[in-house]
Short mmCIF file of C-alpha atoms in Angstrom, two decimals:
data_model
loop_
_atom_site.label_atom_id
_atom_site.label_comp_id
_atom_site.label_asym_id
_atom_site.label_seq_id
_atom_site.Cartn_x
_atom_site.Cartn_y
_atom_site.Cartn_z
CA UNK B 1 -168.41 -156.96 11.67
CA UNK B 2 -171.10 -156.06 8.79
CA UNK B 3 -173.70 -155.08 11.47
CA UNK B 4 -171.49 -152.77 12.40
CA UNK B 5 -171.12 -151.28 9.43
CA UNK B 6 -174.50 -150.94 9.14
CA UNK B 7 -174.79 -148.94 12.60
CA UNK B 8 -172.23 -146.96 11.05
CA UNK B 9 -174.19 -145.99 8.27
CA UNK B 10 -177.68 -145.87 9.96
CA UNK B 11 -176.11 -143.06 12.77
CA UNK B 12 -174.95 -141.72 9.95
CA UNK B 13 -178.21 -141.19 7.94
CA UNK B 14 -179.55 -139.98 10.88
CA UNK B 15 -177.05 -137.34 11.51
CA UNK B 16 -177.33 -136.29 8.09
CA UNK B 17 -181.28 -135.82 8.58
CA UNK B 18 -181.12 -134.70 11.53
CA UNK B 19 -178.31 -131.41 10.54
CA UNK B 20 -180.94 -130.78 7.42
CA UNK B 21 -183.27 -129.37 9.64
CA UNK B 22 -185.94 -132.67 10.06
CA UNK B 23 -187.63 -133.78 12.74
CA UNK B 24 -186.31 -137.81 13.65
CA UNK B 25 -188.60 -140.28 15.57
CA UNK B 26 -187.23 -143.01 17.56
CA UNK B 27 -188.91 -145.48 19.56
CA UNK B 28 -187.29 -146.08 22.67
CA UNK B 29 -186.08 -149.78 24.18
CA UNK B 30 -184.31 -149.25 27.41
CA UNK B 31 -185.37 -148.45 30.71
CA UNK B 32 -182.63 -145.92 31.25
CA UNK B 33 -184.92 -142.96 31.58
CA UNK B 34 -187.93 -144.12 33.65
CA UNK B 35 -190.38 -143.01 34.95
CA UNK B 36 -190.38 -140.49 32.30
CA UNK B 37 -189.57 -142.43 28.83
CA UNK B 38 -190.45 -145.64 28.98
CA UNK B 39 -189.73 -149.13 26.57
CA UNK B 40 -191.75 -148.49 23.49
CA UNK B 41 -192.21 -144.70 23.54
CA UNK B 42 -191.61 -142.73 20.09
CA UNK B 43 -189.42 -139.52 21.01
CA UNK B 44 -188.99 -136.63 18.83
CA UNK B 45 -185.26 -135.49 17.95
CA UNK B 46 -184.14 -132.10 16.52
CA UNK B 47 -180.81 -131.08 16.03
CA UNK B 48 -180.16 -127.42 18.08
CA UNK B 49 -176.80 -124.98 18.55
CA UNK B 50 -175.20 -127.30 21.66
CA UNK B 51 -174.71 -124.14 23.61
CA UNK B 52 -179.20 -123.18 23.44
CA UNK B 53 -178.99 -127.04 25.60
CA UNK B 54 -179.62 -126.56 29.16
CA UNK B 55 -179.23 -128.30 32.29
CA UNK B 56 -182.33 -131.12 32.43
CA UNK B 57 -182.51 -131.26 28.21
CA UNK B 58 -183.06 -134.91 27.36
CA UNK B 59 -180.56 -135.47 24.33
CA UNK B 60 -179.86 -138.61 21.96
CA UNK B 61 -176.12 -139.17 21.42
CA UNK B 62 -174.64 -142.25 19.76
CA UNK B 63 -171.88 -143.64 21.82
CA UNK B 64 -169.86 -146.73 20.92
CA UNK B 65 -171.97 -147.47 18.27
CA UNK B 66 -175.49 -147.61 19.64
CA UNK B 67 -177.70 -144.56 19.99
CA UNK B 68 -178.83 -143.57 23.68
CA UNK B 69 -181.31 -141.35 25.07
CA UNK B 70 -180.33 -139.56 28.50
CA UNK B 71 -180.61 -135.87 30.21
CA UNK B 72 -178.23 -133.33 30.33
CA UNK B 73 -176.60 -132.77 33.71
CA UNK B 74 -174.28 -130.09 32.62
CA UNK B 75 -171.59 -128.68 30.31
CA UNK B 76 -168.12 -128.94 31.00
CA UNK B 77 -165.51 -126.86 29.03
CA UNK B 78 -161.76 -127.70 28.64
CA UNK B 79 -159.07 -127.25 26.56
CA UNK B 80 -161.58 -125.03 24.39
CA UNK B 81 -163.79 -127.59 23.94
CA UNK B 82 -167.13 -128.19 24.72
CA UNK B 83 -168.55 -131.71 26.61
CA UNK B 84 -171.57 -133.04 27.76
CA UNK B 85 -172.25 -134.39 30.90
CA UNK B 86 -175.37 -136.80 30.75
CA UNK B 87 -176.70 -139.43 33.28
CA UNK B 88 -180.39 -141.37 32.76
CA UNK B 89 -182.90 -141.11 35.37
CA UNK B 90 -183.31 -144.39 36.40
CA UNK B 91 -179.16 -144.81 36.98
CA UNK B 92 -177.29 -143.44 40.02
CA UNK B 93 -173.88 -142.98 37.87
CA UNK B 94 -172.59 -140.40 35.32
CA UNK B 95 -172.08 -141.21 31.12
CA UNK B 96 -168.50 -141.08 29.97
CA UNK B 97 -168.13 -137.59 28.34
CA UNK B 98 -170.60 -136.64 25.63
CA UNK B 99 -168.29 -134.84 22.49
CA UNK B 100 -170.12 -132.53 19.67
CA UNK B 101 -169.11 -134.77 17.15
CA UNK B 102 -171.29 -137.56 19.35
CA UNK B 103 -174.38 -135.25 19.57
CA UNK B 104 -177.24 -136.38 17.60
CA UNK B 105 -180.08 -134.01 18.85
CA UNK B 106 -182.86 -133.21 21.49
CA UNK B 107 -185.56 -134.46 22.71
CA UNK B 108 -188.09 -132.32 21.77
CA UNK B 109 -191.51 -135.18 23.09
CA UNK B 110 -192.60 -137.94 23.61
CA UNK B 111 -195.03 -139.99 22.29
CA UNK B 112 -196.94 -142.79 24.42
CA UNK B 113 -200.17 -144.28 22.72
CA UNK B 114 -202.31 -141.28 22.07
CA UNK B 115 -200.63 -138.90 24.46
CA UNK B 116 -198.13 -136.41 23.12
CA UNK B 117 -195.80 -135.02 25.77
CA UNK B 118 -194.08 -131.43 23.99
CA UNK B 119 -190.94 -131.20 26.29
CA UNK B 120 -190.83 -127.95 24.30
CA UNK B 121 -193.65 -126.28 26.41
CA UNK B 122 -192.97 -124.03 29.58
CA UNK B 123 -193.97 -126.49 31.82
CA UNK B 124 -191.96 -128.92 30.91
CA UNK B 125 -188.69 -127.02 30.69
CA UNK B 126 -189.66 -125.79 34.63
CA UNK B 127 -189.71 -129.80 35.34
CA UNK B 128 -186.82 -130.61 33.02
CA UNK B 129 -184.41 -128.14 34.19
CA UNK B 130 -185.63 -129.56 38.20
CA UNK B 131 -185.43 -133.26 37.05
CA UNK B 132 -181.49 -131.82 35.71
CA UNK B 133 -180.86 -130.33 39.10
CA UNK B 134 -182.04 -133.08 41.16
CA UNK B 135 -180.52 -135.93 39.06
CA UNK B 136 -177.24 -134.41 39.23
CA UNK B 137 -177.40 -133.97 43.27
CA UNK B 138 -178.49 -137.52 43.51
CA UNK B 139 -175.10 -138.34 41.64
CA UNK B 140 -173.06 -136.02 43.65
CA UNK B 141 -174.76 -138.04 46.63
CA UNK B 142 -174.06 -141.56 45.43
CA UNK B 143 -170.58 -140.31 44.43
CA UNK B 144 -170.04 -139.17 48.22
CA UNK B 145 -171.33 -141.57 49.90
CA UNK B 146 -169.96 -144.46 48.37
CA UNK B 147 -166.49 -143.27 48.33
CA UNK B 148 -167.33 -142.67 52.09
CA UNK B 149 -167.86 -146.06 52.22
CA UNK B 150 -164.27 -147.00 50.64
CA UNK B 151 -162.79 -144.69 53.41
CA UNK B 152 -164.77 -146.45 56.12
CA UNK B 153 -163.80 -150.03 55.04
CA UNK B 154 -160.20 -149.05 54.08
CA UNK B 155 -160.05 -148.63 58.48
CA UNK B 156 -161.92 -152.22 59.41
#
């Protein structure tokens, strides 16, 4: 139970930095959003207003205790509140709901080696906001088809 305390206090350090106005770096360790961020990348976090994110935005969120890294399919409004609807690239399924409270920041680049990546830049908000569109058809796809599937065994 003390390491999760820690986590605790380490999201919440970060939170606190990140609502100050500072720039966090993390260095990434899953392989969640390949091809684009890979194991051992350093990305750069700011904390925005949650309604200038748009559709393809990579954002950090902590969830459950651990801190993850994945693009922004969409926004989803109910009961007056706002929620994030996030997915990685390299998965074919949809987060749980992303709350404000949960919101760390966005990914503002990445860092590989010597290479800087500014997501910031118009040309890669044009292949953001298309990496957005097409990650979220590929989950409407996958959604389809596989409950297709369930209908089509449900008659054998």
């Amino acid at each position: 139970m003390l390491e999760e305390k820690y986590k605790d206090i380490i999201t919440h350090l970060i939170s606190e930095a990140l609502n100050s106005g500072k720039v966090f770096q993390f260095t990434v360790s899953t392989l969640s959003m390949l091809p684009l961020i890979k194991p051992g990348d350093k990305i750069m976090v700011r904390k925005g207003p949650l309604d200038a994110l748009e559709c393809g935005d990579i954002v950090v969120f902590e969830k459950y205790g651990e801190l993850c890294t994945h693009r922004l399919l969409y926004k989803k409004t109910s009961d007056s509140k706002i929620e994030l609807i996030t997915k990685g690239d390299n998965s074919l399924v949809i987060d749980l709901p992303v709350s404000k409270e949960e919101l760390l920041g966005k990914v503002t680049g990445i860092k590989r080696g010597n290479k800087f990546i500014d997501l910031e830049g118009k040309f890669w908000k044009v292949v953001n906001g298309t990496a957005g569109t097409l990650s979220y058809l590929e989950w409407i796809t996958f959604s389809f088809l596989s409950n297709f599937k369930r209908l089509i065994l449900s008659f054998e």
